[in-house]
Amino acid sequence: MRVLVTGAAGFIGFHVARRLIADGHEVTGVDGMTPYYDVSLKEARHALLKRHNAYAGHQLMLEDAEGLMDIAAAAKPEVIIHLAAQAGVRYSLEAPRSYVDANVVGTFNVMEAARVLAVKHLMIASTSSVYGANTKMPFRETDQTDHPLTLYAATKKATEAMTHAYSHLWGLPTTAFRFFTVYGPWGRPDMALFKFAEALTRDEPIDVYNAGDMARDFTFIDDLAEAVVRLMGCVPEVGKPAPGGHDSLSPAAPWRVVNIGRSDPVRLDDFIAAIEDAVGRKARRNELPMQPGDPQTTFAACDLLADLTGYRPSTSVREGVAAFWAWLQTYRNETSRQTV
């Protein structure tokens, strides 16, 4: 199958593209290589993808509607997996306009390409952050998401609404994923795992918010890629809900939203303990108050994912953190050799 993946040099996009290639698909990747974090990490991911004949990579900002359409038209994708975005909850407080440009305008251009090319399935990344001020646990796809706490979450909620409208107007089959705190090898340097592991190796203090009294539904990257690839074949159809009674399928469009998480919130203190065990050093803590926009707990109900695919993410935090630490040591050693 021919698949267009946006954000292919990003953390999640890289893993999804690599998994698709391994499964025998032809992948066209698009990425803007923005400097939100170390571009050399994105370049290293992209270099690995370009080793495969089944991969064609392009550097492009999704705000370039004409350029995106040219790439998509040449690739003739049957499926588009839209993972490119301006990520980061806290950065949205510093650079809000970048979220509107990348997440709203960029997604609109992807939708237009999908409409013009009449792709069989448009798949887009949303986020658990859309659940915002919800306190009912676990979060289910059918819960209201009307109270986002950050602009990042608001832009992702906007893309869900936009794709639903296009799905209704043009009969465009669409699945939106709500990801829950994804982590693992090749992860982003701005995320807690990367920052904490680096700080421990340098014996520097780590910032711990709310005295560690927070919990996240950590999802290992390989589990997430598995879920996305399995959902590729679960094309929404109006009037044909999944068995099990958990479906978020729209009554007005071939559109649904699916949580992807482990359904097992882990306290921040336990997450830090897993990193300490992997690195072999105790953390020095800089205790700070809760940050604006941070929920205290995230908790995914993944019954719909299981109903559709028969799959539930299962990698434990200790397994996942150990895999990340092993990768980070190898990556740092390789980077050091290249700079000598």
Short mmCIF file of C-alpha atoms in Angstrom, two decimals:
data_model
loop_
_atom_site.label_atom_id
_atom_site.label_comp_id
_atom_site.label_asym_id
_atom_site.label_seq_id
_atom_site.Cartn_x
_atom_site.Cartn_y
_atom_site.Cartn_z
CA MET A 1 0.00 0.00 0.00
CA ARG A 2 1.15 3.58 -0.69
CA VAL A 3 1.21 5.69 2.47
CA LEU A 4 2.02 9.37 2.97
CA VAL A 5 3.33 10.11 6.47
CA THR A 6 3.66 13.70 7.65
CA GLY A 7 6.15 14.38 10.40
CA ALA A 8 8.21 11.39 9.25
CA ALA A 9 11.42 12.70 10.85
CA GLY A 10 9.64 13.28 14.14
CA PHE A 11 9.56 10.89 17.07
CA ILE A 12 6.24 9.19 16.35
CA GLY A 13 6.34 9.64 12.57
CA PHE A 14 9.76 7.98 12.36
CA HIS A 15 8.61 4.89 14.23
CA VAL A 16 5.36 4.60 12.27
CA ALA A 17 7.15 5.05 8.93
CA ARG A 18 9.80 2.48 9.86
CA ARG A 19 7.11 0.00 10.88
CA LEU A 20 5.21 0.54 7.62
CA ILE A 21 8.37 -0.04 5.58
CA ALA A 22 9.07 -3.24 7.53
CA ASP A 23 5.55 -4.41 6.68
CA GLY A 24 6.17 -3.93 2.96
CA HIS A 25 4.41 -0.62 2.33
CA GLU A 26 5.68 2.22 0.13
CA VAL A 27 6.13 5.32 2.28
CA THR A 28 6.45 8.96 1.29
CA GLY A 29 7.57 11.11 4.20
CA VAL A 30 7.17 14.85 4.66
CA ASP A 31 8.78 16.86 7.47
CA GLY A 32 9.58 20.53 8.02
CA MET A 33 12.70 19.86 10.16
CA THR A 34 11.79 22.78 12.43
CA PRO A 35 14.31 23.75 15.15
CA TYR A 36 11.88 23.27 18.07
CA TYR A 37 14.44 20.74 19.29
CA ASP A 38 17.82 19.49 18.06
CA VAL A 39 17.50 19.13 14.29
CA SER A 40 20.38 16.65 14.20
CA LEU A 41 18.16 14.10 15.95
CA LYS A 42 15.52 14.54 13.23
CA GLU A 43 18.19 14.24 10.56
CA ALA A 44 19.48 11.02 12.12
CA ARG A 45 15.99 9.53 12.10
CA HIS A 46 15.44 10.59 8.51
CA ALA A 47 18.80 9.15 7.43
CA LEU A 48 17.74 5.73 8.74
CA LEU A 49 14.49 5.88 6.78
CA LYS A 50 16.27 6.91 3.58
CA ARG A 51 18.32 3.71 3.63
CA HIS A 52 15.21 1.91 2.38
CA ASN A 53 14.21 1.86 -1.28
CA ALA A 54 10.56 1.87 -0.22
CA TYR A 55 10.95 5.33 1.34
CA ALA A 56 10.97 8.75 -0.33
CA GLY A 57 11.55 11.75 1.94
CA HIS A 58 10.75 15.43 1.42
CA GLN A 59 11.51 18.50 3.51
CA LEU A 60 8.49 20.79 3.49
CA MET A 61 6.42 22.89 5.88
CA LEU A 62 2.78 21.84 5.71
CA GLU A 63 1.75 25.50 5.51
CA ASP A 64 3.04 25.29 1.91
CA ALA A 65 -0.23 24.06 0.40
CA GLU A 66 0.97 23.99 -3.19
CA GLY A 67 4.18 22.15 -2.37
CA LEU A 68 2.32 19.59 -0.28
CA MET A 69 -0.19 18.98 -3.04
CA ASP A 70 2.60 18.43 -5.58
CA ILE A 71 4.27 15.83 -3.34
CA ALA A 72 1.00 14.09 -2.56
CA ALA A 73 -0.13 14.02 -6.18
CA ALA A 74 3.15 12.42 -7.25
CA ALA A 75 3.04 9.87 -4.42
CA LYS A 76 -0.61 8.86 -5.07
CA PRO A 77 -1.15 7.71 -1.47
CA GLU A 78 -3.97 5.34 -0.62
CA VAL A 79 -3.64 6.32 3.04
CA ILE A 80 -2.41 9.53 4.67
CA ILE A 81 -1.13 9.35 8.26
CA HIS A 82 -0.86 12.92 9.50
CA LEU A 83 1.52 13.06 12.47
CA ALA A 84 3.25 16.41 11.87
CA ALA A 85 2.45 19.07 14.44
CA GLN A 86 3.88 21.71 16.67
CA ALA A 87 4.16 19.60 19.78
CA GLY A 88 4.70 20.43 23.44
CA VAL A 89 2.12 21.58 25.95
CA ARG A 90 4.34 24.11 27.72
CA TYR A 91 5.84 25.65 24.59
CA SER A 92 2.34 26.70 23.55
CA LEU A 93 2.52 29.31 26.31
CA GLU A 94 5.64 30.81 24.70
CA ALA A 95 4.93 30.55 20.96
CA PRO A 96 1.17 30.21 20.48
CA ARG A 97 1.09 31.32 16.85
CA SER A 98 3.28 28.40 15.77
CA TYR A 99 0.53 26.03 16.97
CA VAL A 100 -2.12 27.73 14.87
CA ASP A 101 0.14 27.75 11.80
CA ALA A 102 1.34 24.15 12.04
CA ASN A 103 -1.59 22.39 13.64
CA VAL A 104 -4.59 24.19 12.16
CA VAL A 105 -3.37 25.56 8.82
CA GLY A 106 -1.08 22.58 8.18
CA THR A 107 -3.86 20.12 8.94
CA PHE A 108 -6.24 21.95 6.64
CA ASN A 109 -3.75 21.57 3.79
CA VAL A 110 -3.44 17.84 4.52
CA MET A 111 -7.24 17.54 4.51
CA GLU A 112 -7.42 19.27 1.14
CA ALA A 113 -4.82 16.90 -0.31
CA ALA A 114 -6.75 13.93 1.05
CA ARG A 115 -9.99 15.27 -0.46
CA VAL A 116 -8.53 15.99 -3.89
CA LEU A 117 -6.79 12.61 -4.07
CA ALA A 118 -9.78 10.76 -2.60
CA VAL A 119 -7.60 8.69 -0.27
CA LYS A 120 -9.10 5.56 1.25
CA HIS A 121 -8.28 6.53 4.82
CA LEU A 122 -7.10 9.77 6.43
CA MET A 123 -5.52 9.20 9.85
CA ILE A 124 -4.59 12.15 12.07
CA ALA A 125 -2.83 12.55 15.40
CA SER A 126 -4.74 14.19 18.20
CA THR A 127 -3.81 14.12 21.88
CA SER A 128 -5.00 13.14 25.33
CA SER A 129 -4.68 16.84 26.18
CA VAL A 130 -8.08 17.44 24.54
CA TYR A 131 -9.70 15.91 27.63
CA GLY A 132 -8.58 19.07 29.43
CA ALA A 133 -10.47 19.72 32.64
CA ASN A 134 -12.31 16.37 32.59
CA THR A 135 -12.13 14.60 35.95
CA LYS A 136 -14.08 11.46 35.08
CA MET A 137 -11.63 8.55 34.72
CA PRO A 138 -10.70 6.76 32.58
CA PHE A 139 -11.06 9.10 29.62
CA ARG A 140 -13.35 7.64 26.95
CA GLU A 141 -13.62 8.78 23.35
CA THR A 142 -17.30 9.59 23.87
CA ASP A 143 -16.58 11.97 26.80
CA GLN A 144 -16.97 15.69 26.21
CA THR A 145 -13.80 17.56 25.32
CA ASP A 146 -15.07 21.11 25.57
CA HIS A 147 -12.65 22.49 28.17
CA PRO A 148 -9.06 22.43 26.82
CA LEU A 149 -6.46 23.87 29.20
CA THR A 150 -3.80 24.90 26.66
CA LEU A 151 -3.72 26.31 23.15
CA TYR A 152 -1.95 23.11 22.04
CA ALA A 153 -4.98 21.10 23.17
CA ALA A 154 -7.35 23.61 21.59
CA THR A 155 -5.64 23.35 18.20
CA LYS A 156 -5.84 19.56 18.34
CA LYS A 157 -9.52 19.74 19.27
CA ALA A 158 -9.97 22.09 16.30
CA THR A 159 -8.39 19.56 13.93
CA GLU A 160 -10.75 16.86 15.16
CA ALA A 161 -13.71 19.14 14.39
CA MET A 162 -12.28 20.18 11.02
CA THR A 163 -11.69 16.61 9.87
CA HIS A 164 -15.18 15.60 10.99
CA ALA A 165 -16.66 18.34 8.81
CA TYR A 166 -14.59 17.22 5.81
CA SER A 167 -15.49 13.61 6.45
CA HIS A 168 -19.17 14.53 6.39
CA LEU A 169 -18.98 16.86 3.40
CA TRP A 170 -16.77 14.69 1.18
CA GLY A 171 -17.30 11.17 2.50
CA LEU A 172 -13.63 11.08 3.54
CA PRO A 173 -13.02 8.13 5.92
CA THR A 174 -11.09 9.54 8.87
CA THR A 175 -9.65 8.23 12.13
CA ALA A 176 -8.21 10.57 14.76
CA PHE A 177 -5.95 9.12 17.47
CA ARG A 178 -5.66 10.54 20.96
CA PHE A 179 -2.13 9.65 22.08
CA PHE A 180 -1.27 9.35 25.77
CA THR A 181 2.25 10.42 26.87
CA VAL A 182 4.32 8.56 24.30
CA TYR A 183 7.94 7.74 25.20
CA GLY A 184 10.77 5.47 24.12
CA PRO A 185 13.91 5.28 21.92
CA TRP A 186 14.45 8.21 19.56
CA GLY A 187 12.20 10.32 21.80
CA ARG A 188 12.09 14.11 21.96
CA PRO A 189 14.69 15.94 24.08
CA ASP A 190 12.03 18.29 25.47
CA MET A 191 10.11 15.45 27.13
CA ALA A 192 10.56 14.40 30.75
CA LEU A 193 12.24 11.04 30.13
CA PHE A 194 14.99 12.49 27.93
CA LYS A 195 15.56 15.49 30.20
CA PHE A 196 15.61 13.42 33.40
CA ALA A 197 18.00 10.79 31.99
CA GLU A 198 20.40 13.44 30.72
CA ALA A 199 20.28 15.31 34.03
CA LEU A 200 21.03 12.15 36.01
CA THR A 201 24.07 11.36 33.88
CA ARG A 202 25.43 14.84 34.62
CA ASP A 203 24.37 14.71 38.30
CA GLU A 204 22.16 17.76 37.75
CA PRO A 205 18.84 18.29 39.55
CA ILE A 206 15.55 17.48 37.82
CA ASP A 207 12.44 19.67 37.98
CA VAL A 208 9.65 17.79 39.78
CA TYR A 209 6.24 19.43 39.74
CA ASN A 210 3.55 19.16 42.41
CA ALA A 211 5.85 17.08 44.67
CA GLY A 212 5.60 14.22 42.15
CA ASP A 213 1.87 13.87 42.86
CA MET A 214 0.90 13.44 39.22
CA ALA A 215 0.18 10.41 37.06
CA ARG A 216 0.42 9.76 33.34
CA ASP A 217 -0.77 6.93 31.12
CA PHE A 218 2.69 6.35 29.62
CA THR A 219 2.57 4.63 26.20
CA PHE A 220 5.65 2.96 24.75
CA ILE A 221 6.40 4.03 21.19
CA ASP A 222 6.47 0.50 19.70
CA ASP A 223 3.02 -0.16 21.17
CA LEU A 224 1.72 3.06 19.66
CA ALA A 225 3.14 2.26 16.21
CA GLU A 226 1.55 -1.19 16.41
CA ALA A 227 -1.83 0.35 17.20
CA VAL A 228 -1.61 2.89 14.37
CA VAL A 229 -0.66 0.28 11.79
CA ARG A 230 -3.48 -2.01 12.91
CA LEU A 231 -6.00 0.84 12.75
CA MET A 232 -4.97 1.62 9.18
CA GLY A 233 -7.19 -1.22 8.00
CA CYS A 234 -10.12 -0.24 10.29
CA VAL A 235 -11.73 2.22 7.89
CA PRO A 236 -14.78 3.96 9.43
CA GLU A 237 -18.15 3.45 7.73
CA VAL A 238 -21.36 5.24 8.69
CA GLY A 239 -23.80 2.87 10.34
CA LYS A 240 -21.20 0.15 10.95
CA PRO A 241 -19.93 0.55 14.53
CA ALA A 242 -17.34 -1.77 16.02
CA PRO A 243 -18.63 -4.61 18.19
CA GLY A 244 -18.42 -4.06 21.93
CA GLY A 245 -20.52 -0.93 22.32
CA HIS A 246 -17.61 1.49 22.79
CA ASP A 247 -17.45 3.09 19.34
CA SER A 248 -17.09 6.84 18.85
CA LEU A 249 -18.22 6.48 15.22
CA SER A 250 -20.02 9.61 14.05
CA PRO A 251 -23.70 9.28 13.09
CA ALA A 252 -23.10 11.84 10.32
CA ALA A 253 -19.74 10.88 8.78
CA PRO A 254 -17.27 8.00 8.30
CA TRP A 255 -15.25 9.40 11.20
CA ARG A 256 -14.13 8.16 14.60
CA VAL A 257 -11.62 8.98 17.33
CA VAL A 258 -9.59 6.31 19.13
CA ASN A 259 -7.55 6.48 22.34
CA ILE A 260 -4.10 4.90 22.27
CA GLY A 261 -2.68 4.38 25.76
CA ARG A 262 -1.74 1.63 28.18
CA SER A 263 -4.76 2.20 30.49
CA ASP A 264 -2.48 2.13 33.55
CA PRO A 265 -1.52 5.55 34.97
CA VAL A 266 1.92 5.66 36.57
CA ARG A 267 2.78 8.17 39.30
CA LEU A 268 5.55 10.59 38.45
CA ASP A 269 7.57 9.39 41.45
CA ASP A 270 7.42 5.81 40.12
CA PHE A 271 8.45 7.00 36.66
CA ILE A 272 11.45 8.78 38.16
CA ALA A 273 12.32 5.63 40.12
CA ALA A 274 12.34 3.62 36.87
CA ILE A 275 14.75 6.15 35.32
CA GLU A 276 16.98 6.05 38.42
CA ASP A 277 17.13 2.26 38.22
CA ALA A 278 17.97 2.32 34.51
CA VAL A 279 20.66 4.98 34.84
CA GLY A 280 21.99 3.64 38.14
CA ARG A 281 21.92 6.97 39.98
CA LYS A 282 19.54 8.74 42.34
CA ALA A 283 18.03 12.01 41.16
CA ARG A 284 18.50 15.33 42.92
CA ARG A 285 15.10 17.03 42.86
CA ASN A 286 14.14 20.66 42.32
CA GLU A 287 10.60 20.75 43.74
CA LEU A 288 8.25 23.10 41.89
CA PRO A 289 4.50 23.86 41.92
CA MET A 290 2.10 22.48 39.33
CA GLN A 291 2.52 24.13 35.93
CA PRO A 292 -0.36 25.94 34.16
CA GLY A 293 -2.24 23.64 31.79
CA ASP A 294 -0.97 20.39 33.33
CA PRO A 295 -3.64 17.85 34.32
CA GLN A 296 -2.93 15.91 37.49
CA THR A 297 -3.77 12.54 35.89
CA THR A 298 -4.33 11.06 32.44
CA PHE A 299 -5.96 7.67 32.05
CA ALA A 300 -7.02 6.14 28.72
CA ALA A 301 -9.90 3.77 28.23
CA CYS A 302 -8.72 1.67 25.27
CA ASP A 303 -11.70 -0.65 24.85
CA LEU A 304 -12.44 0.79 21.40
CA LEU A 305 -8.89 0.12 20.22
CA ALA A 306 -9.25 -3.46 21.43
CA ASP A 307 -12.69 -3.82 19.81
CA LEU A 308 -11.34 -2.64 16.46
CA THR A 309 -7.94 -4.35 16.41
CA GLY A 310 -7.82 -6.96 19.17
CA TYR A 311 -4.77 -5.14 20.53
CA ARG A 312 -3.95 -3.31 23.76
CA PRO A 313 -0.59 -1.62 24.52
CA SER A 314 1.17 -3.58 27.25
CA THR A 315 4.84 -2.54 27.63
CA SER A 316 5.55 -1.61 31.26
CA VAL A 317 7.24 1.66 32.15
CA ARG A 318 10.28 -0.20 33.52
CA GLU A 319 10.68 -2.11 30.23
CA GLY A 320 10.16 1.02 28.16
CA VAL A 321 12.51 3.22 30.19
CA ALA A 322 15.22 0.55 30.04
CA ALA A 323 14.86 0.39 26.24
CA PHE A 324 15.13 4.19 26.02
CA TRP A 325 18.25 4.26 28.20
CA ALA A 326 19.94 1.57 26.11
CA TRP A 327 19.18 3.56 22.95
CA LEU A 328 20.34 6.88 24.45
CA GLN A 329 23.74 5.50 25.41
CA THR A 330 24.24 4.08 21.91
CA TYR A 331 23.06 7.31 20.24
CA ARG A 332 25.33 9.49 22.38
CA ASN A 333 28.34 7.25 21.71
CA GLU A 334 27.72 7.33 17.97
CA THR A 335 27.27 11.10 18.03
CA SER A 336 30.52 11.54 19.96
CA ARG A 337 32.46 9.44 17.45
CA GLN A 338 31.10 11.48 14.55
CA THR A 339 32.26 14.75 16.12
CA VAL A 340 35.79 13.56 16.89
#
